[in-house]
Short mmCIF file of C-alpha atoms and ligand atoms in Angstrom, two decimals:
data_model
loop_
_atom_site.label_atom_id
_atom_site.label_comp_id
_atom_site.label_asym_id
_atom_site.label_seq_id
_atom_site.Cartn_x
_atom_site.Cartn_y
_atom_site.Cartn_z
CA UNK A 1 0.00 0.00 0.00
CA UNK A 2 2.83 2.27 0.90
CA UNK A 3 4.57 1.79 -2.89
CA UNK A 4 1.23 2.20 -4.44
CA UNK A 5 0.45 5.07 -2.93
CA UNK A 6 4.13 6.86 -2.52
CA UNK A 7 4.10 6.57 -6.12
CA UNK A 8 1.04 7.86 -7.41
CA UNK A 9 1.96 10.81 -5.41
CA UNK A 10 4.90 11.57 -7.42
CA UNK A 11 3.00 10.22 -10.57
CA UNK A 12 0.14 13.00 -10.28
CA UNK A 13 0.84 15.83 -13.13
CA UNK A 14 -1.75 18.23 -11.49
CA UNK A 15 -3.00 19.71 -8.29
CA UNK A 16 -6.48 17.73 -9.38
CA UNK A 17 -4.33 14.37 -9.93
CA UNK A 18 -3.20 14.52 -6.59
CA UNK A 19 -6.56 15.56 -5.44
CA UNK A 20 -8.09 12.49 -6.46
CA UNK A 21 -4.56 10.71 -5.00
CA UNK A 22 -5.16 11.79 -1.74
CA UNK A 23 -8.89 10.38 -1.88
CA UNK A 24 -8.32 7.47 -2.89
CA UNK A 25 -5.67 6.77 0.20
CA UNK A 26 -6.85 9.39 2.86
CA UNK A 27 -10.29 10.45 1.92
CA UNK A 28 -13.61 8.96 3.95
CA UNK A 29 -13.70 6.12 1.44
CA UNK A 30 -10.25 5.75 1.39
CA UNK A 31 -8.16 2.67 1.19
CA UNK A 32 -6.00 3.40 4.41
CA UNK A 33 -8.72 5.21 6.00
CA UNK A 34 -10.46 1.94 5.45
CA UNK A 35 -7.65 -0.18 6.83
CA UNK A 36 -7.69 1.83 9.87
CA UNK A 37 -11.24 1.46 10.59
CA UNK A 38 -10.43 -1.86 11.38
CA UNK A 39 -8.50 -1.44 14.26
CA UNK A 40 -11.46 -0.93 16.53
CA UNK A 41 -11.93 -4.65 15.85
CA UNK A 42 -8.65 -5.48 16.96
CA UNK A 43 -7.34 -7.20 20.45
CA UNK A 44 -5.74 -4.31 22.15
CA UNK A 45 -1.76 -5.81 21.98
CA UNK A 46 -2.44 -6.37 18.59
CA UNK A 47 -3.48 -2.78 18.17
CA UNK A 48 -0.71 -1.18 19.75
CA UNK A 49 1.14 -3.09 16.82
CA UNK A 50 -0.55 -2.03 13.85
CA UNK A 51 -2.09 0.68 14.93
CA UNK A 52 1.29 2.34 15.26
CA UNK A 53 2.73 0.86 11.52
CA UNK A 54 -1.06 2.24 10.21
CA UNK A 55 -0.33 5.74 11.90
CA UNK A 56 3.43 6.15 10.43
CA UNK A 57 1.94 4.89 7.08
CA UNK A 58 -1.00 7.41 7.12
CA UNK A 59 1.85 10.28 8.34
CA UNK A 60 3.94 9.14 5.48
CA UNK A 61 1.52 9.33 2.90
CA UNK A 62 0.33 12.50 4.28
CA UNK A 63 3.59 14.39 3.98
CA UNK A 64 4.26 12.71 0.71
CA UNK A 65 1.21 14.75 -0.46
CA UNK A 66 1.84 17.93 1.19
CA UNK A 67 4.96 17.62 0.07
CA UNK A 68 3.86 17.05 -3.44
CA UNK A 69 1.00 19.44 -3.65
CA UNK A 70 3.63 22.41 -2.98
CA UNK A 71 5.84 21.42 -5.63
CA UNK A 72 2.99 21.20 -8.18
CA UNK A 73 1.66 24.69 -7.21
CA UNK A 74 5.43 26.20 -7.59
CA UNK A 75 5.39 24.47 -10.89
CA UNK A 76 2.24 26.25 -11.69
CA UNK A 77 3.14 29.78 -10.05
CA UNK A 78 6.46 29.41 -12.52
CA UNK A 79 4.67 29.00 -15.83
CA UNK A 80 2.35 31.33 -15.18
CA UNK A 81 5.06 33.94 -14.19
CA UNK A 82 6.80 32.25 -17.52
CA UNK A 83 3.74 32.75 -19.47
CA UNK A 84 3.05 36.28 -18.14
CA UNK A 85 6.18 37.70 -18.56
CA UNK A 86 6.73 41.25 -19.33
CA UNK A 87 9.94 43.50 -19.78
CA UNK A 88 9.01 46.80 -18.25
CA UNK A 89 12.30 48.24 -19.44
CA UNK A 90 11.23 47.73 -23.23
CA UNK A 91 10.11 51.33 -25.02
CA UNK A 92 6.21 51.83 -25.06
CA UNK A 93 4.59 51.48 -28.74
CA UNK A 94 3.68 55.53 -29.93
CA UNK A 95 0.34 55.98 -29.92
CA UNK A 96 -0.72 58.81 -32.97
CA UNK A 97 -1.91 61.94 -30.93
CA UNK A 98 -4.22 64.29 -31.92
CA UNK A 99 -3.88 68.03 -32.13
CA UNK A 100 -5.77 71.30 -32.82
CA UNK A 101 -6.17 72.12 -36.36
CA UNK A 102 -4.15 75.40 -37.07
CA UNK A 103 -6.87 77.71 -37.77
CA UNK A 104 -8.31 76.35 -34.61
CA UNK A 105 -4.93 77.36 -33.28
CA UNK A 106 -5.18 80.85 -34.99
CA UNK A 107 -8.30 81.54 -33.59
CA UNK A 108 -7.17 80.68 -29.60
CA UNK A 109 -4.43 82.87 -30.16
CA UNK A 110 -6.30 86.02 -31.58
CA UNK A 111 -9.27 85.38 -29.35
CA UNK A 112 -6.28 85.73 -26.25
CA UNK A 113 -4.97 88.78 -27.63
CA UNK A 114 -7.84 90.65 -28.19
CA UNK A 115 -9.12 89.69 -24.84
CA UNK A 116 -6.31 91.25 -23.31
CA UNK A 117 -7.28 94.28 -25.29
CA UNK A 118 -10.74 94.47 -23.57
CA UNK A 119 -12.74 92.50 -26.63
CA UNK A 120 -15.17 89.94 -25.49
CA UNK A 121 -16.03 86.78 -27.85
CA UNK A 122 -19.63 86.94 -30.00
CA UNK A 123 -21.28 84.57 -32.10
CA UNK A 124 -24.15 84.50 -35.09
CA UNK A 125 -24.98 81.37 -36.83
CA UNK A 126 -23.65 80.67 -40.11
CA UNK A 127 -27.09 80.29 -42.18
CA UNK A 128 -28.44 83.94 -41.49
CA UNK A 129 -31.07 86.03 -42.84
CA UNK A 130 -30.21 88.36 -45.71
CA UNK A 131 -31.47 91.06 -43.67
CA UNK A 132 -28.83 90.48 -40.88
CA UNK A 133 -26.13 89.47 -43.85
CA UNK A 134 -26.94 92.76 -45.52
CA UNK A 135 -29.69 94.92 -45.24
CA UNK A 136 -28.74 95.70 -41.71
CA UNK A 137 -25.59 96.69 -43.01
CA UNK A 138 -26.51 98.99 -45.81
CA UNK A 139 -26.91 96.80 -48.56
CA UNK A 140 -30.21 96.39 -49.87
CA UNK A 141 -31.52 94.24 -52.23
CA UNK A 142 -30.80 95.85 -55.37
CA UNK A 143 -27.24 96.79 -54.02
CA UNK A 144 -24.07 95.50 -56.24
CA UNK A 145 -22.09 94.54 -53.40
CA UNK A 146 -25.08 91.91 -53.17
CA UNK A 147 -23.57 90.27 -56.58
CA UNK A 148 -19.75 90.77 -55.58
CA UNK A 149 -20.39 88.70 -52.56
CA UNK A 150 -20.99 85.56 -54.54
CA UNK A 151 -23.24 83.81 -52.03
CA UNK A 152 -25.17 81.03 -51.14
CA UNK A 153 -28.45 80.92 -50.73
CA UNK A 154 -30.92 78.51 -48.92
CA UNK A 155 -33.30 76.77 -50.96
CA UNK A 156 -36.83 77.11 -49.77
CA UNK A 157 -39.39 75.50 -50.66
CA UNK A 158 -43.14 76.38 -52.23
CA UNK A 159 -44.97 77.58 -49.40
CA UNK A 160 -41.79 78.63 -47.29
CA UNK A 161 -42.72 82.00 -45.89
CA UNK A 162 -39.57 82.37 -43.53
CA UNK A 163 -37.77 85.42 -45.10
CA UNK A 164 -34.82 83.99 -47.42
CA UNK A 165 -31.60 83.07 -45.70
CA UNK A 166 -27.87 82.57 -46.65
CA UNK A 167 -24.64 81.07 -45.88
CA UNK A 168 -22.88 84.09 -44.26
CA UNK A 169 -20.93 85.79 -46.66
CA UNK A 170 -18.75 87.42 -44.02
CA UNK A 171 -18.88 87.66 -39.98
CA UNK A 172 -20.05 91.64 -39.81
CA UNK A 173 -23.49 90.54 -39.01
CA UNK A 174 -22.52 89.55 -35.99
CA UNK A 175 -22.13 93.38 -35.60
CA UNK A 176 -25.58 94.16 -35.52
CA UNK A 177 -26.34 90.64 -33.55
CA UNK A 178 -24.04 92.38 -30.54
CA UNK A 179 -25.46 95.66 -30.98
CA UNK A 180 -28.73 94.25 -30.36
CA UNK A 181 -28.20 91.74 -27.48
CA UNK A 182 -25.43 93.99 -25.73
CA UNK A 183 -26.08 97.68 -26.26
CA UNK A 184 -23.32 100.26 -25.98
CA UNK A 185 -20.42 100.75 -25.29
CA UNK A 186 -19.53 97.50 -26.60
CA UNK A 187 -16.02 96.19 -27.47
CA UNK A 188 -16.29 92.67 -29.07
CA UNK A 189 -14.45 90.10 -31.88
CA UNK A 190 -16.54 87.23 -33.91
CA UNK A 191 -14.65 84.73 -35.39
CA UNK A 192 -15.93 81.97 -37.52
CA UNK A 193 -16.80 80.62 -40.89
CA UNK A 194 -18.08 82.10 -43.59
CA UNK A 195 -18.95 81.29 -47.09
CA UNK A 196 -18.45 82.53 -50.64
CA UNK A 197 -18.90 80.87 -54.33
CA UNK A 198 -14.95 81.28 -55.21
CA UNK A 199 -11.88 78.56 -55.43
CA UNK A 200 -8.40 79.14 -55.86
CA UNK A 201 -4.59 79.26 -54.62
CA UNK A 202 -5.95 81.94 -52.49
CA UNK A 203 -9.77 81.21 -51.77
CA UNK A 204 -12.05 78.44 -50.75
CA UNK A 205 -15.58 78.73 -51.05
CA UNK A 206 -15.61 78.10 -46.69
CA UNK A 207 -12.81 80.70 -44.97
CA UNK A 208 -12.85 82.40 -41.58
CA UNK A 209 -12.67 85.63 -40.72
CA UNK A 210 -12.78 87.36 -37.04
CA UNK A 211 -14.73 90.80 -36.78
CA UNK A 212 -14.08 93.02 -34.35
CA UNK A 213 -15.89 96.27 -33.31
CA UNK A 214 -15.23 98.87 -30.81
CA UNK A 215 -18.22 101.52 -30.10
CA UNK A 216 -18.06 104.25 -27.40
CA UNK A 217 -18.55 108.10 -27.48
CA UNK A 218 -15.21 109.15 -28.89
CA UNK A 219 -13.80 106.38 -30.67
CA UNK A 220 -12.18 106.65 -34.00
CA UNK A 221 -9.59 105.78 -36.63
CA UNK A 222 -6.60 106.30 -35.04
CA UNK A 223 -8.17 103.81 -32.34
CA UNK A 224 -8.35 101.06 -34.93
CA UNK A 225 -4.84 101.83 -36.47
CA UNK A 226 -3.09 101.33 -32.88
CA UNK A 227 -5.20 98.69 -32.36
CA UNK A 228 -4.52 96.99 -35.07
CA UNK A 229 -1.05 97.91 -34.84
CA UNK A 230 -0.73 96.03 -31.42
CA UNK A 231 -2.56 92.97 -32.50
CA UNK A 232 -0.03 92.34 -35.31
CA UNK A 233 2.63 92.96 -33.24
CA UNK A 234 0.96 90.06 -30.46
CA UNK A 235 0.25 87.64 -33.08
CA UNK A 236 3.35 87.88 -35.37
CA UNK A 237 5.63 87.56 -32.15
CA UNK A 238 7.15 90.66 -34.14
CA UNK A 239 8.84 94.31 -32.53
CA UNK A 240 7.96 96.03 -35.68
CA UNK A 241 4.99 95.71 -38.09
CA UNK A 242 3.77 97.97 -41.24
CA UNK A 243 0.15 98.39 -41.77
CA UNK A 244 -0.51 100.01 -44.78
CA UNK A 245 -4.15 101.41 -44.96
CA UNK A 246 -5.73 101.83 -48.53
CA UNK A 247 -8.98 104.14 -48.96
CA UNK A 248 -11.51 101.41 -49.74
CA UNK A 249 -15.70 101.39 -49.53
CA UNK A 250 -17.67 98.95 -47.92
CA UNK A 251 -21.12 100.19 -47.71
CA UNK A 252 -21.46 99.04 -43.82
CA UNK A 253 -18.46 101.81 -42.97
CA UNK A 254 -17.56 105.88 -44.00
CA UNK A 255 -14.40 106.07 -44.23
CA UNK A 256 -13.08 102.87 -45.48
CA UNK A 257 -9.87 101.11 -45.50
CA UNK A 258 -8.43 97.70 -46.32
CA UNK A 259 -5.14 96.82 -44.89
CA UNK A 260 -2.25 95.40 -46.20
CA UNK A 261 0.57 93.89 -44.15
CA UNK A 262 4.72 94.04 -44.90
CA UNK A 263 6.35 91.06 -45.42
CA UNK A 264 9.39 89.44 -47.29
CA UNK A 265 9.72 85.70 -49.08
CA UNK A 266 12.67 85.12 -49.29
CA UNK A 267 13.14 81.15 -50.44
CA UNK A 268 9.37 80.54 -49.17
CA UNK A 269 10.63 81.77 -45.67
CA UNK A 270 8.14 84.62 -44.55
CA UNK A 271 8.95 87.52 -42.28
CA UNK A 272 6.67 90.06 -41.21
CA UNK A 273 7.63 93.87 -40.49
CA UNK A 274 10.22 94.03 -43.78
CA UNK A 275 10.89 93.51 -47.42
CA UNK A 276 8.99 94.44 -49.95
CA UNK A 277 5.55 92.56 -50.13
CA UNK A 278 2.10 93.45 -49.04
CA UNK A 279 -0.70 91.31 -48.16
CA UNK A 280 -3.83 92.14 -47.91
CA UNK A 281 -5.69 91.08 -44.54
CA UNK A 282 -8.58 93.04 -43.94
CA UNK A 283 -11.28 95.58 -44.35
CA UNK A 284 -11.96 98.12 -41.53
CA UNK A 285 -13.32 101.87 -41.34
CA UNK A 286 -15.72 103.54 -38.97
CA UNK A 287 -19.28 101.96 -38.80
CA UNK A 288 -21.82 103.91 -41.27
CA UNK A 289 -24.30 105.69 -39.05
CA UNK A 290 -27.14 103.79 -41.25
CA UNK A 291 -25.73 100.71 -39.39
CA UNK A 292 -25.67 101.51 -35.43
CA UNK A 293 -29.34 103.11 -36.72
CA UNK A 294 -30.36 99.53 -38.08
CA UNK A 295 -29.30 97.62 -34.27
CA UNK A 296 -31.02 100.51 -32.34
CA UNK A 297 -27.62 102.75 -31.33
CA UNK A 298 -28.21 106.41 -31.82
CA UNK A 299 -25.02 107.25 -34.37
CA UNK A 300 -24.81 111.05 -32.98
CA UNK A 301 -24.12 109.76 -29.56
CA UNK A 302 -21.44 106.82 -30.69
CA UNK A 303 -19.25 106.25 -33.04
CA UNK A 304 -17.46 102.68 -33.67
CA UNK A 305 -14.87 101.36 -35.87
CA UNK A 306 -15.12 97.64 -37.61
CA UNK A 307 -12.84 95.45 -38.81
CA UNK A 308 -12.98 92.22 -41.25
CA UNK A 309 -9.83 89.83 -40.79
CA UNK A 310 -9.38 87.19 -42.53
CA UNK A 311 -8.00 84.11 -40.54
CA UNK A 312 -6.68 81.72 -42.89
CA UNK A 313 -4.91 84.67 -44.95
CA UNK A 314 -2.97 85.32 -41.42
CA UNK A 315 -2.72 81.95 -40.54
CA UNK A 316 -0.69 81.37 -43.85
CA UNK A 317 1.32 84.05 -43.34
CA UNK A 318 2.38 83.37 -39.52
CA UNK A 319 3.10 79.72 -40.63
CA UNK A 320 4.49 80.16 -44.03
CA UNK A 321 1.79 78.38 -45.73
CA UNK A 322 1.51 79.05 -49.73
CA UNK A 323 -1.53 77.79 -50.78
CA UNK A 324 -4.93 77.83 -48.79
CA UNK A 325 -7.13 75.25 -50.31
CA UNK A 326 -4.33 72.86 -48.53
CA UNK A 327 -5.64 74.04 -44.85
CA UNK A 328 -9.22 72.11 -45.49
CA UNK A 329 -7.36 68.69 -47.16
CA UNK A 330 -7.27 67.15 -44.11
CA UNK A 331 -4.12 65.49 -45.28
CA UNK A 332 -1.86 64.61 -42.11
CA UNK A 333 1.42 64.68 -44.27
CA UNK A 334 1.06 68.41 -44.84
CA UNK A 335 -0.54 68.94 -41.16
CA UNK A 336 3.02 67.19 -40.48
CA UNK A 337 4.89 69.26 -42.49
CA UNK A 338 3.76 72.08 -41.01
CA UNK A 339 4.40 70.66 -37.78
CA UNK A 340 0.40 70.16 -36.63
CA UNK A 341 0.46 66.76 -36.58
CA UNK A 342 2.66 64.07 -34.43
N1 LIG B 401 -17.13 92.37 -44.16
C1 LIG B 401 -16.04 92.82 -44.97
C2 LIG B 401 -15.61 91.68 -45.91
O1 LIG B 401 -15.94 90.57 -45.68
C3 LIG B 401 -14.86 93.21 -44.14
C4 LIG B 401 -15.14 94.39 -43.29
C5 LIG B 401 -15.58 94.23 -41.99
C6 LIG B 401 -14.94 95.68 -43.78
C7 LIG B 401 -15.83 95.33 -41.19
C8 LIG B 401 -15.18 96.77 -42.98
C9 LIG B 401 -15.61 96.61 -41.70
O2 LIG B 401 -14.97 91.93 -46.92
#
């Protein structure tokens, strides 16, 4: 009994073999558990006897399994740490990260520097009546500006009585949107998409542009010329900027300027505040009276300049970026390029 059992001990491959091991010799219905049972029918001097051999036997076989059963579950506890091995010194994998467009990027930066200039943020939506998109701002209906704008309009269909609406051709009215919700004094940029039927190097038919307006009692040009001034200087990172203002008409301001900006290319590298380049990057002048009239301001109390900037025009310039339709690609080897992308 002792060699069967000593054996199967070291025979059992798993902590469930030598379950069933120990069982079979130890267990209730065991064979040694049985053989013990029938000492009680013993003589006690033959008892004594084998009752003491039955005692070392079950105390053998015992330890034999103890002994076993913690060399199985090392065995186990080694191929699993085996199996589940990991080298914390190796290099993680990369994981591709995302980041913020550069427009997006544009427009946190401008939005910071104007705020530190005193201009809050406000917002219009991008489908918007005509009358906000240009009655409001002195174009009416029959008013060529209406066909230079090249917009889009939204279909409506038979029976539609809302009045017509458009893709916003530009953010100014979000000019009369502030007017009306704030009042005056009011100091505030709107930056955001706008849309125009026109596609090349230099336009897409979706562009941004911020807005910015400044109305109090004694505002005026030479307000919007330092201001300006300063924001170039912010945004460029530059000590120096020219801002050359051209006489210009827009029919939402009197007097009108559009603004170009000094810049060299000199093998594609761009620097602002020299050479002998201009850009053009916005349209500004003092509001047109017929404008704070339209939002409810009284225009012999206030005055207000305006200005139109157009985002992806300075975004290209900041970054060096030649050809615009390339910002709205999507394509992350260019976004790399550029350094926008990991
Ligand atoms: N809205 C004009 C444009 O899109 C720009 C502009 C804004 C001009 C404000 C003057 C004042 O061209």
């Amino acid at each position: 009994l002792r060699g069967k059992y000593i054996q199967a001990v070291a025979g059992a491959a798993s902590e469930a073999g030598l379950e069933e091991v120990r069982l079979a010799a130890l267990g209730k219905k065991g064979e040694i558990s049985a053989l013990m049972a029938t000492l009680g029918k013993m003589d006690p001097e033959e008892r004594k006897a084998a009752g003491a051999a039955m005692n070392s036997l079950r105390d053998e076989i015992d330890a034999a399994l103890r002994a076993r059963k913690a060399g199985l579950s090392d065995a186990a506890l080694n191929e699993r740490l085996q199996s589940e091995w990991l080298d914390v010194t190796l290099p993680g994998r990369p994981r591709p990260r995302g980041t913020i467009h550069p427009v997006s990027q544009v427009m946190e930066e401008l939005t910071a520097i104007f705020a530190d200039m005193g201009f809050a943020v406000a917002e219009g939506p991008q489908v918007e009546s005509d009358w906000y998109n240009f009655d409001a701002l002195n174009i009416p209906p029959e008013h060529p500006a209406r066909q230079e704008h090249d917009t889009f309009f939204m279909h409506r269909a038979d029976g539609d009585n809302r009045p017509p609406h458009v893709l916003r051709t530009h953010t100014s009215p979000v000019q009369i949107r502030a007017m009306m919700d704030q009042g005056v004094p009011l100091r505030v940029i709107a930056p955001g998409r706008v849309y125009r039927m026109d596609m090349d190097q230099t336009h897409t038919p979706m562009f941004h542009q911020v807005e910015g307006i400044a109305i109090d009692r004694d505002i005026s040009m030479a307000n919007l010329k330092w201001t300006l001034e300063e924001f170039c200087r912010a945004f460029f990172e530059v000590d120096k900027v020219e801002l050359r203002f051209r006489a210009s008409h827009f029919p939402f301001t009197e007097p009108s300027a559009e603004v170009d900006i000094r810049y060299s290319n000199v093998g594609g590298q761009l620097r602002i505040g020299e050479g002998d380049k201009w850009m053009e990057i916005l349209g500004s002048g003092m509001m047109h009276p017929k404008v704070l009239q339209a939002a409810g301001v009284n225009p012999d109390e206030w005055q207000g300049f305006a200005f139109g900037m157009g985002i992806d025009r300075i975004a290209m310039l900041k970054y060096g970026i030649p050809d615009l339709r390339a910002f709205f690609e999507s394509d992350l080897r260019w976004l790399r390029h550029y350094g926008f992308a990991a």
